[in-house]
Short mmCIF file of C-alpha atoms and ligand atoms in Angstrom, two decimals:
data_model
loop_
_atom_site.label_atom_id
_atom_site.label_comp_id
_atom_site.label_asym_id
_atom_site.label_seq_id
_atom_site.Cartn_x
_atom_site.Cartn_y
_atom_site.Cartn_z
CA MET A 1 10.95 -61.18 -27.43
CA ASP A 2 13.44 -62.09 -24.36
CA LYS A 3 14.86 -60.22 -21.83
CA GLU A 4 18.28 -59.65 -23.85
CA THR A 5 16.09 -58.19 -26.53
CA ALA A 6 14.55 -56.12 -24.71
CA LYS A 7 17.74 -54.64 -22.91
CA ASN A 8 18.95 -53.90 -26.57
CA ILE A 9 15.98 -51.92 -27.05
CA ARG A 10 16.44 -49.97 -24.12
CA GLU A 11 20.34 -49.42 -24.43
CA SER A 12 19.67 -48.40 -28.10
CA LEU A 13 17.04 -45.26 -26.65
CA THR A 14 20.24 -42.75 -27.02
CA ALA A 15 19.91 -39.44 -28.23
CA ASP A 16 22.01 -38.62 -31.02
CA CYS A 17 22.86 -34.96 -30.91
CA THR A 18 24.48 -34.84 -34.12
CA LYS A 19 21.67 -35.94 -36.29
CA CYS A 20 19.07 -33.46 -34.36
CA PHE A 21 18.46 -30.02 -35.43
CA GLY A 22 18.32 -28.47 -32.10
CA LEU A 23 14.77 -29.84 -31.39
CA CYS A 24 14.77 -30.24 -27.30
CA CYS A 25 16.26 -26.49 -27.52
CA THR A 26 13.36 -25.08 -29.63
CA ALA A 27 10.53 -27.10 -29.38
CA LEU A 28 10.33 -27.33 -25.43
CA ASN A 29 8.50 -24.27 -23.01
CA ILE A 30 10.43 -24.01 -20.38
CA VAL A 31 10.23 -22.36 -17.32
CA ALA A 32 12.99 -20.45 -15.33
CA SER A 33 14.11 -22.15 -12.67
CA SER A 34 17.10 -23.60 -10.59
CA ASP A 35 17.93 -26.18 -13.79
CA PHE A 36 17.48 -23.35 -16.49
CA PRO A 37 17.89 -20.01 -15.40
CA ILE A 38 15.74 -18.35 -18.16
CA ASN A 39 12.45 -18.44 -19.62
CA LYS A 40 12.21 -20.20 -22.82
CA PRO A 41 8.66 -20.19 -24.70
CA ALA A 42 7.73 -23.38 -27.12
CA GLY A 43 8.82 -22.81 -30.35
CA THR A 44 11.61 -20.56 -29.87
CA PRO A 45 15.33 -21.58 -29.93
CA CYS A 46 17.23 -21.10 -26.73
CA VAL A 47 19.69 -18.13 -26.79
CA HIS A 48 22.57 -20.31 -26.84
CA LEU A 49 21.27 -22.61 -29.66
CA GLN A 50 24.05 -22.05 -32.47
CA THR A 51 23.24 -22.12 -36.19
CA ASP A 52 24.86 -25.54 -36.81
CA TYR A 53 22.53 -26.88 -33.64
CA GLY A 54 25.48 -27.21 -31.01
CA CYS A 55 25.24 -25.46 -27.85
CA GLN A 56 27.85 -22.39 -27.64
CA ILE A 57 27.76 -22.76 -23.73
CA HIS A 58 28.04 -27.10 -24.01
CA SER A 59 31.31 -26.73 -21.87
CA ASN A 60 30.32 -24.81 -19.19
CA LEU A 61 26.26 -25.80 -18.86
CA ARG A 62 26.73 -26.44 -15.22
CA LYS A 63 28.67 -23.51 -14.32
CA LYS A 64 26.06 -21.32 -16.15
CA GLY A 65 23.17 -22.31 -14.41
CA PHE A 66 21.65 -24.89 -17.06
CA LYS A 67 22.22 -28.17 -15.21
CA GLY A 68 18.48 -29.32 -16.48
CA CYS A 69 20.62 -29.38 -20.14
CA THR A 70 22.83 -31.64 -18.95
CA VAL A 71 20.24 -34.14 -17.49
CA PHE A 72 17.48 -33.84 -20.11
CA ASP A 73 17.18 -37.30 -22.65
CA CYS A 74 15.11 -37.42 -25.16
CA LEU A 75 15.98 -41.03 -25.50
CA GLY A 76 16.66 -40.45 -29.32
CA ALA A 77 13.38 -39.18 -30.42
CA GLY A 78 15.06 -35.94 -31.65
CA GLN A 79 17.36 -37.91 -34.23
CA VAL A 80 14.09 -39.65 -35.45
CA VAL A 81 11.60 -36.85 -35.80
CA SER A 82 14.75 -35.20 -37.71
CA GLN A 83 16.13 -38.04 -39.70
CA VAL A 84 13.40 -40.44 -40.32
CA THR A 85 10.11 -38.49 -39.65
CA PHE A 86 10.91 -35.10 -41.84
CA LYS A 87 13.93 -36.94 -43.73
CA GLY A 88 16.66 -34.65 -43.09
CA GLN A 89 14.66 -31.38 -43.40
CA SER A 90 15.45 -28.68 -40.65
CA TRP A 91 12.22 -25.99 -39.70
CA ARG A 92 15.06 -23.70 -39.57
CA GLU A 93 15.84 -23.97 -43.45
CA ASN A 94 11.96 -24.80 -44.58
CA SER A 95 9.87 -22.35 -42.36
CA GLU A 96 6.41 -24.62 -43.71
CA ILE A 97 7.71 -27.43 -41.38
CA ARG A 98 8.65 -25.17 -38.31
CA GLN A 99 5.53 -25.93 -36.44
CA LYS A 100 4.80 -29.36 -37.43
CA MET A 101 8.23 -30.38 -36.89
CA LEU A 102 8.44 -28.71 -33.29
CA GLN A 103 5.11 -30.08 -32.42
CA VAL A 104 5.87 -33.62 -33.63
CA PHE A 105 8.86 -33.54 -31.20
CA GLN A 106 6.76 -33.39 -28.26
CA ILE A 107 4.58 -36.54 -29.76
CA MET A 108 7.54 -38.41 -30.20
CA GLU A 109 9.49 -37.58 -27.19
CA GLN A 110 6.66 -39.01 -25.08
CA ILE A 111 6.49 -41.65 -27.45
CA TYR A 112 10.09 -43.12 -26.94
CA GLU A 113 9.86 -42.20 -22.99
CA THR A 114 6.82 -44.50 -22.95
CA ILE A 115 8.93 -47.11 -24.88
CA ALA A 116 11.78 -46.91 -22.44
CA TYR A 117 9.52 -47.75 -19.53
CA THR A 118 8.14 -50.58 -21.13
CA ALA A 119 11.41 -51.83 -22.24
CA GLU A 120 12.84 -51.48 -18.55
CA ALA A 121 9.68 -53.35 -16.86
CA LEU A 122 10.51 -56.24 -19.49
CA LEU A 123 13.83 -56.88 -17.55
CA TYR A 124 12.02 -57.67 -14.52
CA ASP A 125 11.00 -61.19 -13.77
CA ILE A 126 7.48 -61.15 -14.55
CA PRO A 127 4.97 -63.59 -15.38
CA TYR A 128 4.72 -64.48 -19.12
CA ALA A 129 1.46 -63.66 -19.32
CA PHE A 130 2.36 -60.32 -18.03
CA SER A 131 5.24 -59.57 -20.13
CA ASP A 132 3.36 -61.26 -23.26
CA GLN A 133 1.01 -58.39 -22.65
CA LEU A 134 3.75 -55.69 -22.22
CA ARG A 135 5.71 -57.10 -25.80
CA VAL A 136 2.46 -56.27 -27.72
CA ARG A 137 2.17 -52.64 -26.15
CA LEU A 138 6.02 -52.50 -27.12
CA LYS A 139 5.58 -53.09 -30.23
CA GLU A 140 2.77 -50.99 -30.94
CA LEU A 141 4.54 -48.14 -29.61
CA GLN A 142 7.38 -49.00 -31.55
CA ASN A 143 4.69 -48.81 -34.46
CA LEU A 144 3.99 -45.43 -33.67
CA THR A 145 7.25 -44.05 -34.35
CA LYS A 146 7.36 -44.76 -37.78
CA LEU A 147 4.17 -43.23 -38.47
CA ASP A 148 4.05 -39.71 -40.61
CA ALA A 149 3.90 -36.14 -39.49
CA GLU A 150 0.36 -35.82 -40.00
CA GLN A 151 -0.85 -39.34 -38.63
CA LEU A 152 1.80 -38.50 -35.18
CA LEU A 153 -0.27 -35.14 -35.03
CA SER A 154 -3.74 -36.49 -34.74
CA LEU A 155 -2.67 -39.41 -31.96
CA ASN A 156 -4.39 -39.46 -29.18
CA LEU A 157 -1.51 -40.67 -26.92
CA VAL A 158 -3.95 -41.34 -24.34
CA ILE A 159 -5.04 -44.44 -25.94
CA TYR A 160 -1.91 -46.43 -25.65
CA ARG A 161 -0.55 -44.79 -22.30
CA PHE A 162 -3.57 -45.36 -20.06
CA PRO A 163 -3.93 -49.45 -20.71
CA LEU A 164 -0.01 -49.38 -20.30
CA ASN A 165 0.25 -47.28 -17.33
CA LYS A 166 -2.44 -50.07 -15.50
CA LEU A 167 -0.08 -52.65 -16.89
CA LEU A 168 3.19 -51.23 -15.26
CA ALA A 169 1.58 -50.26 -12.11
CA LYS A 170 1.18 -53.82 -11.54
CA LYS A 171 4.63 -54.55 -11.71
CA PRO A 172 5.98 -53.25 -7.99
CA ALA A 173 3.11 -54.78 -6.58
CA TYR A 174 4.37 -58.08 -7.82
CA ILE A 175 8.00 -57.70 -7.12
CA SER A 176 7.15 -56.96 -3.49
CA GLU A 177 5.08 -59.87 -3.26
CA LYS A 178 7.78 -62.32 -4.43
CA ALA A 179 10.35 -60.55 -2.08
S1 LIG B 1 21.72 -24.22 -23.33
FE1 LIG B 1 22.58 -25.12 -24.78
S2 LIG B 1 22.01 -27.21 -24.34
FE2 LIG B 1 20.53 -26.23 -23.07
S3 LIG B 1 18.60 -25.65 -24.27
FE3 LIG B 1 20.26 -23.69 -24.71
S4 LIG B 1 21.26 -24.32 -26.68
FE4 LIG B 1 20.15 -26.55 -25.55
#
């Protein structure tokens, strides 16, 4: 994988809320803060989530104190869970999958975040042996996104994140040595 491919992977990690069933607005536990003025327990839809999964205050989020919503990015995890893992079935219309889907979103979101870090690391000028290890890890993570719901729920992400964290922690040291 060359830098161009890594760049394309990173740039492809974009949320498409039109293909998602409001998963971040429902699955996440949010404690009231300066970024989000109300407490929203995990698994409970936000009071502003509409039946079509749009946000009722979308054009006024910052003015109403919900600036966290304007910067949160699932990187595409939401639409993958909605359209690929659960094949277009929504937690709202199918109560049997509700809990599972919301839990899977939280796992997928972490996988996507880790893919983004890995793809970004591959954009640096790093030794081949190092980038080779990162490419292996990236492929491994991409494969995880194709697992079914049961497999995702039984994943121990630490097994994937720990070796990757060790690798990524090396990158700044290498760069500062070169500077
Ligand atoms: S305020 Fe809108 S974008 Fe933010 S969690 Fe609620 S529904 Fe989602």
